[in-house]
Tab-separated table of C-alpha atoms in Angstrom:
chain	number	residue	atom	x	y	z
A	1	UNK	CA	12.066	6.124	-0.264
A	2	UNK	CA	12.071	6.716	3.847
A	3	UNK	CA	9.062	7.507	5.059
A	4	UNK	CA	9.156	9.379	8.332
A	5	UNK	CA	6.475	10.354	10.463
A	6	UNK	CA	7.243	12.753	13.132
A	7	UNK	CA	4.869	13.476	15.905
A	8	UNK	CA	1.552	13.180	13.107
A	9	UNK	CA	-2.047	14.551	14.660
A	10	UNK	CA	-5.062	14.614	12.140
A	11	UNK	CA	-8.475	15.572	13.019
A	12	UNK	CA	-11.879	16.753	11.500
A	13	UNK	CA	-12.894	19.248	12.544
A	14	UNK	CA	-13.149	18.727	16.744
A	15	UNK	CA	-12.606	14.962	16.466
A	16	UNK	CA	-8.650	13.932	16.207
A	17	UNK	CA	-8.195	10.746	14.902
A	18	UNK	CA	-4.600	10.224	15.345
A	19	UNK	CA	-2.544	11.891	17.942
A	20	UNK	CA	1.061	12.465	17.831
A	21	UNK	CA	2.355	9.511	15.968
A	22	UNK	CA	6.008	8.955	14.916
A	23	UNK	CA	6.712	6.114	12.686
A	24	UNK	CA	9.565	5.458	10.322
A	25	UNK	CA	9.732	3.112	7.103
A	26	UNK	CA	12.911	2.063	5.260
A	27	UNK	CA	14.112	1.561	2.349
A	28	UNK	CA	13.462	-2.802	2.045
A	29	UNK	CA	11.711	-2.982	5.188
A	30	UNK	CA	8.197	-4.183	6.064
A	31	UNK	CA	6.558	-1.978	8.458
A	32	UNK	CA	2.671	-3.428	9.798
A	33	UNK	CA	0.089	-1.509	11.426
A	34	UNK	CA	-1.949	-3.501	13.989
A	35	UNK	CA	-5.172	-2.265	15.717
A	36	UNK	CA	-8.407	-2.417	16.303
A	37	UNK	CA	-11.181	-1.100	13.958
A	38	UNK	CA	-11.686	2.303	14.367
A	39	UNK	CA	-7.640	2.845	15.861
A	40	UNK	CA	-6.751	5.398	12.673
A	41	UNK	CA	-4.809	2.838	10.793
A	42	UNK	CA	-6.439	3.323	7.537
A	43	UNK	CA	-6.182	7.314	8.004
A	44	UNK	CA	-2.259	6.594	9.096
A	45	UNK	CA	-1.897	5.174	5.604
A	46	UNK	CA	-3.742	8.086	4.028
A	47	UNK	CA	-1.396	10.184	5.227
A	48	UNK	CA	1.665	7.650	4.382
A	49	UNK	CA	0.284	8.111	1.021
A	50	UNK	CA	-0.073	11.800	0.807
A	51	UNK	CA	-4.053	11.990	0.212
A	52	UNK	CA	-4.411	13.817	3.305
A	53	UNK	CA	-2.288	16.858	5.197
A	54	UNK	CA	-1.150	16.213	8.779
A	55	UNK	CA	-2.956	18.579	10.771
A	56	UNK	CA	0.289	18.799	13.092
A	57	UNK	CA	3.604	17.474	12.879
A	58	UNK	CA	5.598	16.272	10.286
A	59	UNK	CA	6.209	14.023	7.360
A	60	UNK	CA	8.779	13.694	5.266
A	61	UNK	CA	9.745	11.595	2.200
A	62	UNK	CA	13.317	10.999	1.761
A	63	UNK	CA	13.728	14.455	3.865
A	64	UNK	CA	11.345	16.029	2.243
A	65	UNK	CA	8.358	17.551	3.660
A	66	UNK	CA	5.861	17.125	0.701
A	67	UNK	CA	3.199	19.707	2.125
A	68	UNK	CA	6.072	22.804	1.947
A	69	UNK	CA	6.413	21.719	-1.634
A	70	UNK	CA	4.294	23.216	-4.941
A	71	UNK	CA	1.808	20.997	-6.303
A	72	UNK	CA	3.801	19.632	-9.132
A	73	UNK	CA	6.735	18.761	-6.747
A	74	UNK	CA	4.117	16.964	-4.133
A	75	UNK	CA	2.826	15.285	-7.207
A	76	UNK	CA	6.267	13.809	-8.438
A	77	UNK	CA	6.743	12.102	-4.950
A	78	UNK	CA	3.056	10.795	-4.906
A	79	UNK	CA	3.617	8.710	-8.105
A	80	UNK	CA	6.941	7.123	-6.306
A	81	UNK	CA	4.553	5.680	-3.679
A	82	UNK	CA	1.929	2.488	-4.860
A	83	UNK	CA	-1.482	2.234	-3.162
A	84	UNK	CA	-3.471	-1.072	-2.921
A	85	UNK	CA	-6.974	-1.198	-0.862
A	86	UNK	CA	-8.937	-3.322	0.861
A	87	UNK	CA	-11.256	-3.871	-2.074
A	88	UNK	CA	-9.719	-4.137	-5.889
A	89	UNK	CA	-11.244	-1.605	-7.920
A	90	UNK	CA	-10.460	-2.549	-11.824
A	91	UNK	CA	-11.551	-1.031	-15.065
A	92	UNK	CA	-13.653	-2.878	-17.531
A	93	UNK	CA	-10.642	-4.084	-20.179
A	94	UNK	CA	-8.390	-6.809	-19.931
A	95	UNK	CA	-6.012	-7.219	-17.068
A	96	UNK	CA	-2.586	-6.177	-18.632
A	97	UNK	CA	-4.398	-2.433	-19.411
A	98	UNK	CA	-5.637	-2.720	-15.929
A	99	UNK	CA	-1.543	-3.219	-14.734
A	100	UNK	CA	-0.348	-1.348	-16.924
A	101	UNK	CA	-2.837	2.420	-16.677
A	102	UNK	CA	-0.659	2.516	-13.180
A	103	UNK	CA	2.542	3.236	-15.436
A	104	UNK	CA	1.006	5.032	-17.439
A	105	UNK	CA	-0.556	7.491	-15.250
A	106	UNK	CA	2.597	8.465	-13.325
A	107	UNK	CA	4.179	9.287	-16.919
A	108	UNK	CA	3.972	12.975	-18.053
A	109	UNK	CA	1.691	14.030	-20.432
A	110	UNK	CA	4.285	14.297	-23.575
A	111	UNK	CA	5.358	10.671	-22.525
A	112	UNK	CA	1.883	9.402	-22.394
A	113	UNK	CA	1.101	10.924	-25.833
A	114	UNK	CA	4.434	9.239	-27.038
A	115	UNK	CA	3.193	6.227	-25.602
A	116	UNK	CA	-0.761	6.366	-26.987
A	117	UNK	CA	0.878	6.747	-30.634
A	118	UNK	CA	3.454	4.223	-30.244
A	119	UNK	CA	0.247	1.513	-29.230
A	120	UNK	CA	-1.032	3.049	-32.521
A	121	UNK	CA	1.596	1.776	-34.615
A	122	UNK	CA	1.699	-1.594	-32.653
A	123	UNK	CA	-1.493	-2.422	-33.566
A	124	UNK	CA	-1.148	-1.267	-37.421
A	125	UNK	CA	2.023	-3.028	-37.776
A	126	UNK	CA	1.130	-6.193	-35.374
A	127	UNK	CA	-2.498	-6.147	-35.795
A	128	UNK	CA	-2.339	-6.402	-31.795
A	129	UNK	CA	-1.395	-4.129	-28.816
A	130	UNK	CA	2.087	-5.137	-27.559
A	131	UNK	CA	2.128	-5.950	-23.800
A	132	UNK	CA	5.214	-3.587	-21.635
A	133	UNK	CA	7.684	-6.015	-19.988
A	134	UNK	CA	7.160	-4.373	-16.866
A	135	UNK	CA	3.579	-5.434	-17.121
A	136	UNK	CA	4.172	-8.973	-17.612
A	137	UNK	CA	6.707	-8.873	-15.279
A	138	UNK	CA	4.290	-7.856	-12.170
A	139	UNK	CA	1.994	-10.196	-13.577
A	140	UNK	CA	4.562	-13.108	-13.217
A	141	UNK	CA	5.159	-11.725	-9.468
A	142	UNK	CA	1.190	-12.645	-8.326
A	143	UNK	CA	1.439	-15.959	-10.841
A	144	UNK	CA	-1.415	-14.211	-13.318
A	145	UNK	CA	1.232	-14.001	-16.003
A	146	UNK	CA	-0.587	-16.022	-18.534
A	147	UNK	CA	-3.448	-14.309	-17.904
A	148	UNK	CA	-2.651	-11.048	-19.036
A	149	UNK	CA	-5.220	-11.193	-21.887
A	150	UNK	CA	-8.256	-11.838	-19.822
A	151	UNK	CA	-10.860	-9.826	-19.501
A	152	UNK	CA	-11.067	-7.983	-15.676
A	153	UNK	CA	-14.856	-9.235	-15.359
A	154	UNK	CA	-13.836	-12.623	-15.292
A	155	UNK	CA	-11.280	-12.847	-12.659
A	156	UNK	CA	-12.311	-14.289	-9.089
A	157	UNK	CA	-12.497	-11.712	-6.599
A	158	UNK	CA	-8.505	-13.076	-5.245
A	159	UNK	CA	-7.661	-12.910	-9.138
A	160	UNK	CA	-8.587	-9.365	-9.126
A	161	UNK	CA	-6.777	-8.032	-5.949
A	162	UNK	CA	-3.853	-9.649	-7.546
A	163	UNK	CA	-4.400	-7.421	-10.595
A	164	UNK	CA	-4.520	-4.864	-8.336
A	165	UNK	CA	-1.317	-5.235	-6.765
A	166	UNK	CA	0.947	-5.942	-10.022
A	167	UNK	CA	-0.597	-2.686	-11.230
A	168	UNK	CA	0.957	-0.756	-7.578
A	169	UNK	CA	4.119	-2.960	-8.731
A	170	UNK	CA	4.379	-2.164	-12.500
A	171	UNK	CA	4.854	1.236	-11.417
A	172	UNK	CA	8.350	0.667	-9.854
A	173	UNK	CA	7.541	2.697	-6.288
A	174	UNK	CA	9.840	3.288	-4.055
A	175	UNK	CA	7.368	2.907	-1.747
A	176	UNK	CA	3.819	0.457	-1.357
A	177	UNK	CA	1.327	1.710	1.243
A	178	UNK	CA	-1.609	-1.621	1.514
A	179	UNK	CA	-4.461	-1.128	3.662
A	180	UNK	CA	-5.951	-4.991	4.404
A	181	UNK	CA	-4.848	-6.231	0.928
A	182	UNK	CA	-5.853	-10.055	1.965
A	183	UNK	CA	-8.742	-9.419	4.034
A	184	UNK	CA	-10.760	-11.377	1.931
A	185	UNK	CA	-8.260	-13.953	0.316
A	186	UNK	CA	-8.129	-17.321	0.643
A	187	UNK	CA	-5.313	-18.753	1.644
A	188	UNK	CA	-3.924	-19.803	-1.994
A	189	UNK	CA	-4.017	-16.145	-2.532
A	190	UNK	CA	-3.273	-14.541	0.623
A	191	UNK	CA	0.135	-16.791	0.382
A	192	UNK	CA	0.549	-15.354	-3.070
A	193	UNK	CA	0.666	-12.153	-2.288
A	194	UNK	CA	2.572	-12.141	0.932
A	195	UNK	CA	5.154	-13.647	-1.368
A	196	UNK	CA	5.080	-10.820	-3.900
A	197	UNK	CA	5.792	-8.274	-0.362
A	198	UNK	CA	8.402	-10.387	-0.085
A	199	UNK	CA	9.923	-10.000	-3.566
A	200	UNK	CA	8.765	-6.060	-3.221
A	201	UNK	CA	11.133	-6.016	-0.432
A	202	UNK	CA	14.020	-8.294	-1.930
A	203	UNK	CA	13.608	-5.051	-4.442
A	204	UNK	CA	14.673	-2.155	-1.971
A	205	UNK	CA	10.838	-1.398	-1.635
A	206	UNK	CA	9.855	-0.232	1.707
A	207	UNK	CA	6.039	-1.331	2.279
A	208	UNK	CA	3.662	0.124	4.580
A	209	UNK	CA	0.644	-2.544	5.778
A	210	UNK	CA	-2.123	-2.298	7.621
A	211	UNK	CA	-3.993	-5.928	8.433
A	212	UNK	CA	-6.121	-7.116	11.516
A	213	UNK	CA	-4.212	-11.002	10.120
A	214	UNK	CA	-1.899	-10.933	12.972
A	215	UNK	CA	-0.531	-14.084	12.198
A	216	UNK	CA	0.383	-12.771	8.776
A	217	UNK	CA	1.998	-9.676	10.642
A	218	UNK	CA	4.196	-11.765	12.646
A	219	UNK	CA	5.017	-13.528	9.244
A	220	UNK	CA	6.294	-11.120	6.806
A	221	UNK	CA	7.064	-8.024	8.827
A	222	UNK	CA	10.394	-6.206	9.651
A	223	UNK	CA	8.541	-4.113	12.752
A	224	UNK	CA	5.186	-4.249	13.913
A	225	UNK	CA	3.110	-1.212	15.339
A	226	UNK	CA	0.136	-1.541	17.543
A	227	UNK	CA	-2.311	1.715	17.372
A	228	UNK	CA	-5.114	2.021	19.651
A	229	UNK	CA	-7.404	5.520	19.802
A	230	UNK	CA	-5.301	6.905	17.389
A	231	UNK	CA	-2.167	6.414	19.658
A	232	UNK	CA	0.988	4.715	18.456
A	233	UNK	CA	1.224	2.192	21.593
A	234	UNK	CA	4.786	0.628	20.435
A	235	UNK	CA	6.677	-0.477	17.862
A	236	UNK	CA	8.978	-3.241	17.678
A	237	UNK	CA	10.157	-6.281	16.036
A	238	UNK	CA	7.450	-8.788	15.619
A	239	UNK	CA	9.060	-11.430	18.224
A	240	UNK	CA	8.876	-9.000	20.515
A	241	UNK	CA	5.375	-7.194	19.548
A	242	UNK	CA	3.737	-10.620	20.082
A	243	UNK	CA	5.981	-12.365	22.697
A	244	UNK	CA	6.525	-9.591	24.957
A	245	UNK	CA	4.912	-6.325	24.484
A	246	UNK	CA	5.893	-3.748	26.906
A	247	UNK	CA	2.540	-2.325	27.177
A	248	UNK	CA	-0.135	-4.226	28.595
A	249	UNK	CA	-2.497	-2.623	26.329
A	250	UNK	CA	-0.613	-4.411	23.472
A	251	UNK	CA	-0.645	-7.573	25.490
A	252	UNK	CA	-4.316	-7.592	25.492
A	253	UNK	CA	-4.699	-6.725	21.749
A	254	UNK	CA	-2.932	-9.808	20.793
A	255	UNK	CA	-3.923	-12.569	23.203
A	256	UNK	CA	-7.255	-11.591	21.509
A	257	UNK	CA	-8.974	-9.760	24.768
A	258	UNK	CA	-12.623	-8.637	23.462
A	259	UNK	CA	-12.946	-5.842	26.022
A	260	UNK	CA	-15.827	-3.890	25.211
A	261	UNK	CA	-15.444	-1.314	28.492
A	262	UNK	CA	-12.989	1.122	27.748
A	263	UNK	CA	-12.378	1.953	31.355
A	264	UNK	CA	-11.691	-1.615	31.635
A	265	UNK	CA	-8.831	-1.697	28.525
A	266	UNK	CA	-6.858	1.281	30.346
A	267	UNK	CA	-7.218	-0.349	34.190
């Protein structure tokens, strides 16, 4: 899926959070969000996401603009596009069901009854539930494979984000939209997980990340863009991002400048 953002502004109310913003993501290309707290980057990928309407200007998927679409057709592009947050949220089973309710749940409704009476029969034939490939096979890409028969409430809290993510990747998206997916990883599995963006990519998945990491930024990314105020500052290739920004704003933001006077930031 392309992803195109074309000249986005979204407010509440009388308070606009992001102003005119125009941002593009490929098909296999890693596109990062940098920023400040409080910049609009997690609203940017609410948007990206199609949980919220642009209040102006336009986004498209693949051409399309989703919001001039019915419901049903808005719906059928949101299940193309996989969402992991900051915090992993699991349900109380064992970690393939946990992967594998994001298949399901992008399935229509004949297909998931199809599917409920074909676990059924597994179970009366096998005396087990049968595990889908595709599940396994996301689990192999964070290295929980063998642990697909654990119970959720046992996993570390790295374990679990990694859960989290195989689920967004069991689903096949043509699109992954991660807002600060390692923000509270160790390294083990912050390296873990960059490598399954990596493999997400190798797969003609475009990804959309958000991450205040900005080594990890210059690491795995195809472009980098710096929003401040809810203004897309610049976009570029990460060499250039973090070697030589064209905007001294930018320049600021990643030598790590803690400028608490705003008059002072635009000076």
């Amino acid at each position: 899926m392309n992803l195109e953002l074309d000249g986005v502004t979204y407010g509440i109310d009388d308070a606009r959070i992001l102003t005119d913003v125009s941002l593009a993501v490929g098909s296999g290309e890693v596109v990062t969000v940098i920023g400040p707290s409080g910049a609009g980057k997690t609203t940017l990928l609410r948007l990206a996401s199609l949980f919220e309407r642009p209040t102006d200007g336009a986004l498209r998927c693949d051409g399309i603009d989703p919001w001039a679409r019915s419901r049903d057709e808005r719906l059928d592009l949101r299940r193309r596009i996989g969402v992991v947050f900051q915090q992993a949220s699991l349900f109380e089973t064992s970690v393939a069901r946990n992967v594998d309710v994001g298949q399901r749940v992008r399935r229509p409704w004949p297909r998931r009854f199809r599917d409920f009476l074909q676990r059924l029969a597994d179970r009366w034939i096998h005396g087990s539930l049968t595990v889908d490939e595709r599940t396994l096979e996301a689990l192999e890409l964070v290295g929980l494979r063998d642990a697909w028969n654990r119970d959720a409430k046992s996993l570390s809290g790295g374990e679990a984000q990694r859960v989290s993510f195989a689920r967004a990747l069991a689903a096949e998206p043509d699109l992954l939209v991660l807002d600060e997916p390692t923000s509270d990883l160790d390294p083990r599995n912050t390296a873990i997980l960059e490598r399954a963006i990596e493999r997400a990519r190798g797969h003609d998945h475009g990804v959309l990340l958000a991450t205040h990491d900005m080594h990890q930024a210059e690491r795995i990314s195809d472009r980098v863009a710096f929003l401040l105020e809810g203004e897309l500052v610049e976009v570029g290739p990460p060499e250039r991002i973090f070697e030589a920004p064209r905007d001294e704003r930018t320049a600021r933001f990643v030598r790590g400048d803690l400028l608490y006077d705003e008059n002072e930031l635009f000076a």
